[in-house]
Structure formats: C-alpha cells, structure tokens
Coordinates of C-alpha atoms in Angstrom, one line a residue:
X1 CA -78.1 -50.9 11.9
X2 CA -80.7 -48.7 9.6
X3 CA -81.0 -51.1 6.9
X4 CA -84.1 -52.3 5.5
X5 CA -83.4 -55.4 7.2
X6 CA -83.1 -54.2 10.4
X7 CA -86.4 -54.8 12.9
X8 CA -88.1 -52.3 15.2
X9 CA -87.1 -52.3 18.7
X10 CA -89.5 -49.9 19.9
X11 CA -88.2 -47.1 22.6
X12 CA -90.8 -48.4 25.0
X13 CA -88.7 -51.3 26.2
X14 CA -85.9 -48.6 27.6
X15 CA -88.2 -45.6 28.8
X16 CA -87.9 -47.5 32.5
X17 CA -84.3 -45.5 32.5
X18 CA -83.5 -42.1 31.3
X19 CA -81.0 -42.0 28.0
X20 CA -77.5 -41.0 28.7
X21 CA -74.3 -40.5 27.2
X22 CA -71.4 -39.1 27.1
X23 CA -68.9 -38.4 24.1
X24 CA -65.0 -37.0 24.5
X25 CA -63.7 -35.8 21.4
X26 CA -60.6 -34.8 23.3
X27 CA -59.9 -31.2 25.2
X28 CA -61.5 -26.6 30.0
X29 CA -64.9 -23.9 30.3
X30 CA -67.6 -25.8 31.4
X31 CA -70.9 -24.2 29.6
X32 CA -74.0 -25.8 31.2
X33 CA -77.0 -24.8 28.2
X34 CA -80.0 -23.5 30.0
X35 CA -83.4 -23.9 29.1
X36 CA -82.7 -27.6 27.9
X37 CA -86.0 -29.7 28.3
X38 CA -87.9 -32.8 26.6
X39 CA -90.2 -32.1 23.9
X40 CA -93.2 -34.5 23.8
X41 CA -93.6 -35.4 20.2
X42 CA -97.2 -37.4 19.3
X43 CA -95.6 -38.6 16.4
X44 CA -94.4 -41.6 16.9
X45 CA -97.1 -44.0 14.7
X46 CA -96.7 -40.9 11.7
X47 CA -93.0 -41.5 12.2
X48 CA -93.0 -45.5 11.5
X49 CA -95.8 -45.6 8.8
X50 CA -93.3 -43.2 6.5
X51 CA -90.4 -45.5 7.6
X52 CA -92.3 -48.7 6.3
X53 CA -92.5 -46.4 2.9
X54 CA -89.1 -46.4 3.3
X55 CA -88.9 -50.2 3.4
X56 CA -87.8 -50.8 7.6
X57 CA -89.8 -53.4 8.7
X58 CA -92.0 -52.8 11.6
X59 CA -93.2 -56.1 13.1
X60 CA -93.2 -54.6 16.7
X61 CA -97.0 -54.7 16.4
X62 CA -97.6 -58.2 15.3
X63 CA -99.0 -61.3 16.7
X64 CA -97.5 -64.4 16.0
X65 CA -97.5 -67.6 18.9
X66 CA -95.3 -65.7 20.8
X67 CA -97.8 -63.1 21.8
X68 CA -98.1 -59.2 21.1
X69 CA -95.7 -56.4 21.8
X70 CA -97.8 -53.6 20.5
X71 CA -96.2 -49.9 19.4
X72 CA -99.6 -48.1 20.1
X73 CA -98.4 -47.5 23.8
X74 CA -95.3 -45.5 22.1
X75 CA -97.1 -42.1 21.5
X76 CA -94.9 -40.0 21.9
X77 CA -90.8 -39.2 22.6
X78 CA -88.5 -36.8 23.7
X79 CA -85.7 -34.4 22.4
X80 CA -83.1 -32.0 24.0
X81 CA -84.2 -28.7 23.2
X82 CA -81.6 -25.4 23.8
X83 CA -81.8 -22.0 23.6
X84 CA -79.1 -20.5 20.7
X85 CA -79.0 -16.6 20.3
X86 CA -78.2 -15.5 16.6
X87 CA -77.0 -12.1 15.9
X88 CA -75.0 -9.8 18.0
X89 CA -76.4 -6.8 20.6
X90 CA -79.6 -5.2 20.0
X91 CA -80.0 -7.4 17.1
X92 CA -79.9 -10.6 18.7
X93 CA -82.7 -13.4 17.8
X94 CA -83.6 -16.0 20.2
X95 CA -84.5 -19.4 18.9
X96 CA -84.6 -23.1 20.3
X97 CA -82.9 -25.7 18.6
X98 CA -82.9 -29.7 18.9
X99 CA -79.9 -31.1 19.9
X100 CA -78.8 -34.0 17.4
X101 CA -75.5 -35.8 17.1
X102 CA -76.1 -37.6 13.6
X103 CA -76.7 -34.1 12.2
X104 CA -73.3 -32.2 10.5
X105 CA -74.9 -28.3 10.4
X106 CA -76.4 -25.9 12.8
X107 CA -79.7 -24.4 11.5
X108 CA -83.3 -22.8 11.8
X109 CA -85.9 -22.0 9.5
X110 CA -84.7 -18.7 8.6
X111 CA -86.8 -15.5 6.5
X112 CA -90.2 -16.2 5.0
X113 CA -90.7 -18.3 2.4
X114 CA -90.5 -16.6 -1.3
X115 CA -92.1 -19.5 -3.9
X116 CA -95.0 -21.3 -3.8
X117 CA -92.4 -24.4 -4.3
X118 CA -91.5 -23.8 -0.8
X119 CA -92.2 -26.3 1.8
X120 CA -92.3 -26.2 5.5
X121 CA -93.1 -29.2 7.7
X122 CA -93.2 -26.9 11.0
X123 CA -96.4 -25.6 13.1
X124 CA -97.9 -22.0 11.7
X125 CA -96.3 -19.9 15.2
X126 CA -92.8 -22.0 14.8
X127 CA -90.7 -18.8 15.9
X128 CA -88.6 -17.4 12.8
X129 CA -84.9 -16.3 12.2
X130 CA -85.0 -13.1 10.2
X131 CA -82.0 -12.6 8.7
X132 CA -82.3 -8.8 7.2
X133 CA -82.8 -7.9 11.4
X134 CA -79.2 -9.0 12.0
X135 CA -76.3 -6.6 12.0
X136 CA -73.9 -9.7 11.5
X137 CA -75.5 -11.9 9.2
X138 CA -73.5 -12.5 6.0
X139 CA -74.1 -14.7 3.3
X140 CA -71.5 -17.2 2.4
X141 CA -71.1 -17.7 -1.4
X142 CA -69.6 -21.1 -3.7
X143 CA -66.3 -19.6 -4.2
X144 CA -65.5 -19.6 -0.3
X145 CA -64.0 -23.0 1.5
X146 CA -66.7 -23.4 3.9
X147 CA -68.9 -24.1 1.0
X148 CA -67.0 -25.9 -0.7
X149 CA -66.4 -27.8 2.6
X150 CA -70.3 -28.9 2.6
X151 CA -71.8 -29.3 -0.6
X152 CA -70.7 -32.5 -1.5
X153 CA -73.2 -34.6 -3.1
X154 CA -76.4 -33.8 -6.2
X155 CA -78.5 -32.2 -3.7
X156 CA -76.3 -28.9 -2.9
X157 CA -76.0 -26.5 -6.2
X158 CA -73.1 -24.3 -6.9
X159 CA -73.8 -22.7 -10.3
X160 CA -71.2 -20.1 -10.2
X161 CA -68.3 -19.0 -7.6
X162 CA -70.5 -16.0 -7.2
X163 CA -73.9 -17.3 -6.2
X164 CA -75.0 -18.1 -2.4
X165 CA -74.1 -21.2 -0.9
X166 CA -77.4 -24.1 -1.5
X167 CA -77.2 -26.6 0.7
X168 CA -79.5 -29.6 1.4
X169 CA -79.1 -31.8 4.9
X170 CA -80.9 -35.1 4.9
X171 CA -81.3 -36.9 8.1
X172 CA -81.2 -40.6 9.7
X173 CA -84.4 -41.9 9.2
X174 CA -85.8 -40.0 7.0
X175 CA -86.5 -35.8 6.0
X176 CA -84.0 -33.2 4.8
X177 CA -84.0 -29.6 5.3
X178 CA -82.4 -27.0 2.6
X179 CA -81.1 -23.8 2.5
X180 CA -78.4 -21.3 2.2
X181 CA -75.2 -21.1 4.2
X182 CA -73.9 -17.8 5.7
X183 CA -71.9 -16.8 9.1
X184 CA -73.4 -15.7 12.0
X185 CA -72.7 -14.5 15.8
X186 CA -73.6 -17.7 18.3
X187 CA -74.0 -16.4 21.9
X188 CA -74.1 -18.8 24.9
X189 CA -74.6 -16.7 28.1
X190 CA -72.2 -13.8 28.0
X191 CA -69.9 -15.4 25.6
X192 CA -70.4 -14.7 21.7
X193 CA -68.9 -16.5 19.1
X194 CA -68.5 -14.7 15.8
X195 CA -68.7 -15.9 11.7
X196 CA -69.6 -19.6 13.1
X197 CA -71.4 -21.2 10.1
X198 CA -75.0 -21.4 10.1
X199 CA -77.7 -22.6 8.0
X200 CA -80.8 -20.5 6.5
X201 CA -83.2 -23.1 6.5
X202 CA -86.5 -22.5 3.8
X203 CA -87.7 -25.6 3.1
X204 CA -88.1 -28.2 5.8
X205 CA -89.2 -31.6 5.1
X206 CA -89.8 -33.9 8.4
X207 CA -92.6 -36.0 7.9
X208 CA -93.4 -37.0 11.7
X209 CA -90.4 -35.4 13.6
X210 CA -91.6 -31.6 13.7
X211 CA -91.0 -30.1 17.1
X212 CA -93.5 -27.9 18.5
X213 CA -91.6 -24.5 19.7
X214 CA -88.1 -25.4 17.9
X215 CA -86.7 -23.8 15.3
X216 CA -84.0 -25.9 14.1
X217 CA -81.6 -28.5 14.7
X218 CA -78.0 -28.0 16.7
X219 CA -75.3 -30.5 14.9
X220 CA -73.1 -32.3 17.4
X221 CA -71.9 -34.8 15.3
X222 CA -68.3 -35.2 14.3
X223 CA -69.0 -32.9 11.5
X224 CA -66.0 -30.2 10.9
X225 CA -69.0 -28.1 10.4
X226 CA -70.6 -29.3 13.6
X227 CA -71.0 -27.0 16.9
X228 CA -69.0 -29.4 18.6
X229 CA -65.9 -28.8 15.8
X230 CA -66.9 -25.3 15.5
X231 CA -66.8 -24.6 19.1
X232 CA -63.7 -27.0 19.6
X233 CA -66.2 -28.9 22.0
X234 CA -64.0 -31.3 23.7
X235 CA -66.3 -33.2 25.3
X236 CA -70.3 -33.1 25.7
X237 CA -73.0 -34.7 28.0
X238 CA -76.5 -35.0 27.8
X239 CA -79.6 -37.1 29.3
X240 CA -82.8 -37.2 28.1
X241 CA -85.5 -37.8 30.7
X242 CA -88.7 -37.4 29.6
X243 CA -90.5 -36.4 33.0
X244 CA -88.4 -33.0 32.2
X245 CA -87.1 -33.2 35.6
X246 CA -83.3 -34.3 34.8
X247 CA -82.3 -33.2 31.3
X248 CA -79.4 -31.7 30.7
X249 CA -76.8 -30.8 28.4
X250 CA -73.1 -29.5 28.8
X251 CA -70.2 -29.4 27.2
X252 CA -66.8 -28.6 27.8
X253 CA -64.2 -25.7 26.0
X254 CA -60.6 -25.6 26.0
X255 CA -57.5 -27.4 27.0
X256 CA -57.9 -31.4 27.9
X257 CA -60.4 -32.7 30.8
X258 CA -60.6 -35.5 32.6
X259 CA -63.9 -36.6 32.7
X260 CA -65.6 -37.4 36.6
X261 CA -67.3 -39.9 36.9
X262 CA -69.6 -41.0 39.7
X263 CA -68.3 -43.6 42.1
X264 CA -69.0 -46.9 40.2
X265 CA -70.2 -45.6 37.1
X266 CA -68.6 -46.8 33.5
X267 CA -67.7 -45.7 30.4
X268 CA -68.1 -46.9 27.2
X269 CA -65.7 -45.3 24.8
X270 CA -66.3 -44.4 21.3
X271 CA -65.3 -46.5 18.2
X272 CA -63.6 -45.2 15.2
X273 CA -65.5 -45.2 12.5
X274 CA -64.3 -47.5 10.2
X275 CA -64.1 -47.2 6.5
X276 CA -67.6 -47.3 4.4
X277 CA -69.1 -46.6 7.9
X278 CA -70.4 -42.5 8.2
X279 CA -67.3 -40.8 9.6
X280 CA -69.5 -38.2 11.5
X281 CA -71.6 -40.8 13.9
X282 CA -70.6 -41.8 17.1
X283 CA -70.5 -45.6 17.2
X284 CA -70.3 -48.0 20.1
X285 CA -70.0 -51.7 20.7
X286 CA -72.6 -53.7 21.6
X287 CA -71.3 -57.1 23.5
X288 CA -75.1 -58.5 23.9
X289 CA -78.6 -57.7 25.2
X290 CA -79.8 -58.7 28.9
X291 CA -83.4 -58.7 29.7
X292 CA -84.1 -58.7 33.5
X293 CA -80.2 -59.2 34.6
X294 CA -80.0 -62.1 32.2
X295 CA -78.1 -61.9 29.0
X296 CA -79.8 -63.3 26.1
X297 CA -77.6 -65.8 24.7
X298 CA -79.3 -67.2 21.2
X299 CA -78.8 -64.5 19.9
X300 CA -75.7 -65.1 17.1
X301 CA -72.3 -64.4 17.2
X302 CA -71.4 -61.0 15.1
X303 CA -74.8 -59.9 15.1
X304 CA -73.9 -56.3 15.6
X305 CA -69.9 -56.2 14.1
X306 CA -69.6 -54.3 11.1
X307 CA -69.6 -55.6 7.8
X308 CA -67.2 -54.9 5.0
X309 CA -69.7 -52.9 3.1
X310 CA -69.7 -50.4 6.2
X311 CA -73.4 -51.5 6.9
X312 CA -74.1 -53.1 10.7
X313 CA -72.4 -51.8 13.7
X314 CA -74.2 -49.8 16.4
X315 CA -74.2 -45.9 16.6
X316 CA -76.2 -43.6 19.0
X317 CA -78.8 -41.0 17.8
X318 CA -80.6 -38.4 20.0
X319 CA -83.6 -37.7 17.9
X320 CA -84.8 -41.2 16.5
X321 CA -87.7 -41.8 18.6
X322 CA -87.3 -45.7 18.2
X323 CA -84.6 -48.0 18.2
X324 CA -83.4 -50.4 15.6
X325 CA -82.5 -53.9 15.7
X326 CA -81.4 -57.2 13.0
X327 CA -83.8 -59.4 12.8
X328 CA -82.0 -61.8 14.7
X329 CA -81.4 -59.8 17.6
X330 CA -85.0 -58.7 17.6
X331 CA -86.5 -62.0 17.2
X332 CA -84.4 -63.3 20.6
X333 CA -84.7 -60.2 22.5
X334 CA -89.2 -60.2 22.3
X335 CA -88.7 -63.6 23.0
X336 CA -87.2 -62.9 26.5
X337 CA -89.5 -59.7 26.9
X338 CA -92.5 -61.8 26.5
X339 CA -91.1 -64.3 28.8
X340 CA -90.4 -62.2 31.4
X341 CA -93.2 -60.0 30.7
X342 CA -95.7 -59.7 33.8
X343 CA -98.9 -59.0 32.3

C-alpha cells in the first residue's frame, strides 16, 4: 500500500469522522491509560515534501480537468499520546509516549547526547529519560536473547557478546530512531511491571513527525517485543478525535474477553499476515470505497488484494498523518469527491 506507486489520499477526506479501531490478539483487567489526548502536529506539508524524496507520489494537489483537491487545508494531524512511568519508587520518571501499532519497541530519548555525531529531531524542552536516576535500569548486553531477539538486520551492531545492545528502529514512512536496549520497571496506575524491555533512544531522526511534549513512541504492533506482547495485551482500543474531546485508549490483561460492542456496531476482523507481507502490522480487507453512501464501482477488481511479492494489501497505522492509495483507486475515488463535492 506504501509503494512508490501508491497515490496520496490525503487524511482530509476522513477528518468528518473520528478514527477508530479495535484489535484482539486473543485474551481480563481492563486498564483505561489516562492522560491520552491528540497532539496537533503542523507538519503535515514537511511530512509529504521528504516522502516525495522518497519517491511517493503526491498529486493530491494538482490540477488537471477534473478540478483541484488541494493538501494545503491538511496542516496539521493528530496522535494518541500516554503517560508511561519508567523506574520504580522514588526513582520513577514520567514521560509521554505516542501510541503506534506499526512500531515493534517501546522507547524515549533517553540520557544526553555524548558526540557531536549525535542527532535529535525533537524540540529543545522535549522532557528526558535519565537513566543513571533509576534504581532499576539495567542495560541489556549482545549475548542476552532479548538482543538477539531484535537486532536483526545491518543497522543494529553486536561487536562482542559483552558490549550493550545497539539497536536501530526505522519507521513507516520514513525516520528511524537508535539506541541501546536495557530493562526497565513500566508502571500503569498502581500496577508495575518489572525488566520489560525498553529502548535508550540517542539519536532520533523524524523529519516532520516530531511531537511537541512526547518523549517517545509506545509499540503496539504484533512485535514479541511490543507492549502489547510484553504485557500479554489481549485486546486494545483506541480513537483518535482530534477536537481532544473523545480519545481514548485501553486495553485489556489476562484470561479471554469477549469484546462489547455497541448495539449495531461491526467488526472488521484482522487478517493474517501473509508471507512476504510484515508479520508485525495489522492488516484489513478493503471490499471498495463509497463516497456519499455510493460505492465507487470503476474502480478495478483486486485493486487492494495482496500480491505475491507481499506488496499491496491494506494495513492500519496510527501515526501516518495521511493515507495511501493505488493510483487506480485514487484516480476513481477524486473523481467522485469532486463530483459530489459542494463547493
């Protein structure tokens, strides 16, 4: 869905409704994260000019015969942002995270930078985890499973089985943030979870998706690294509504839950992912796009299946502030906007 062919379907189109989802990975304790709220991010235009470097077409602000459907209206976008406490007792360090379920690791920018290599795509006052403060904090070296467990691929370094664990996580889109691994007490409430796995972010690179008063990103992908594997998250909601009134996220601990569900609502289950596609992402299956009640019907058969290379297919991201289309489902889709479009 993310390859360079794909065509920008920008967020604007679906701000008329809140986002919403839920995922069930499978098992009771209902945590309810407080403090959860949109961040207004006025990087939208920043965002897309590095993705065009990256070779996505944008033609959302073209003009062809079929009119205009300009991005400069799409200033800004929202994340879920939560409250985490690292460290135990009097040594405890608040911090907010970003909630993201593409991402496999929980982590924050963490001590102060040491070289003159190091870079940090963050606001001057972003609030800072210092790690020599906590009573708990323990480095996780290259010999140790958890490690081993992470650093696959050229951008994580393991010189010896005694040195620290390097890590570095790139994201969808584009940006990467690298770092250390070590364990580390996670409290929610009253509840504290020791030696959950945590990463010492020191340099962060994310050109356009910098979050004014977060620290770091929470991982609820599939991930076995993941809070949601970590904390055995069974299932997790969340809504995004960027008026700040209605956002939410919870998630669920323990044996399995049925999930309720308001009278006439639906669910769309999740797919599994299949092989070539990312194992971590949550995908769905998009049957067809409607504009005003009416579904769009030129647009062709197996536009959104997965192909046998793993690329195609449809899979949900909390922190991409736009949404992607093929070409051929763009092309039909701004066709019935602009048709139906009262303006």
């Amino acid at each position: 869905m993310a390859a360079a062919s794909s065509i920008l379907l920008l967020l604007l189109l679906l701000v008329a409704a809140p986002l919403s989802s839920v995922a069930s990975i499978g098992k009771v304790i209902t945590y309810g994260a407080k403090a959860v709220r949109p961040i207004a991010k006025k990087a939208t235009k920043a965002y897309m000019k590095n993705e065009v470097k990256e070779r996505i077409q944008d033609l959302s602000g073209q003009t062809n015969n079929d009119g205009q459907l300009g991005s400069s209206a799409a200033s800004s976008y929202g994340a879920l942002v939560f409250e985490l406490s690292l460290g135990s007792g009097t040594s405890a360090q608040n911090l907010s995270v970003v909630m993201d379920i593409t991402s496999e690791l929980v982590w924050a920018q963490c001590d102060r930078c040491s070289s003159s290599s190091c870079v940090r795509q963050t606001p001057a006052d972003t609030p800072t985890f210092i790690s020599q403060r906590s009573h708990s904090f323990n480095k996780i070296s290259c010999n140790e499973k958890s490690c081993q467990d992470f650093i696959r691929g050229p951008g994580n370094i393991c010189r010896s089985a005694g040195d620290r664990c390097e890590y570095t996580e790139r994201f969808v889109g584009s940006g990467s943030t690298s770092g250390y691994l070590a364990n580390e007490t996670f409290t929610f409430g009253t509840t504290a979870f020791p030696d959950m796995l945590f990463g010492c972010g020191g340099d962060i690179r994310l050109p356009g998706l910098a979050v004014a008063g977060a620290s770091g990103f929470a991982g609820f992908s599939r991930s076995p690294l993941s809070l949601v594997s970590q904390l055995d998250i069974s299932q997790f909601s969340y809504l995004i509504d960027n008026s700040g009134d209605r956002s939410f996220l919870s998630w669920s601990i323990g044996q399995a839950a049925d999930t309720a569900l308001a009278k006439g609502s639906r669910i769309t289950p999740l797919l599994v992912p299949k092989r070539k596609q990312n194992p971590y992402w949550y995908y769905v299956k998009l049957t067809g796009v409607k504009v005003n009640d009416q579904l769009l019907t030129d647009i062709p058969a197996g536009t959104f299946d997965v192909g046998a290379d793993g690329s195609g297919g449809v899979f949900l991201s909390t922190t991409l502030p736009v949404t992607y289309l093929e070409q051929a489902a763009y092309n039909v889709l701004r066709r019935g906007v602009l048709h139906n479009c009262v303006c």
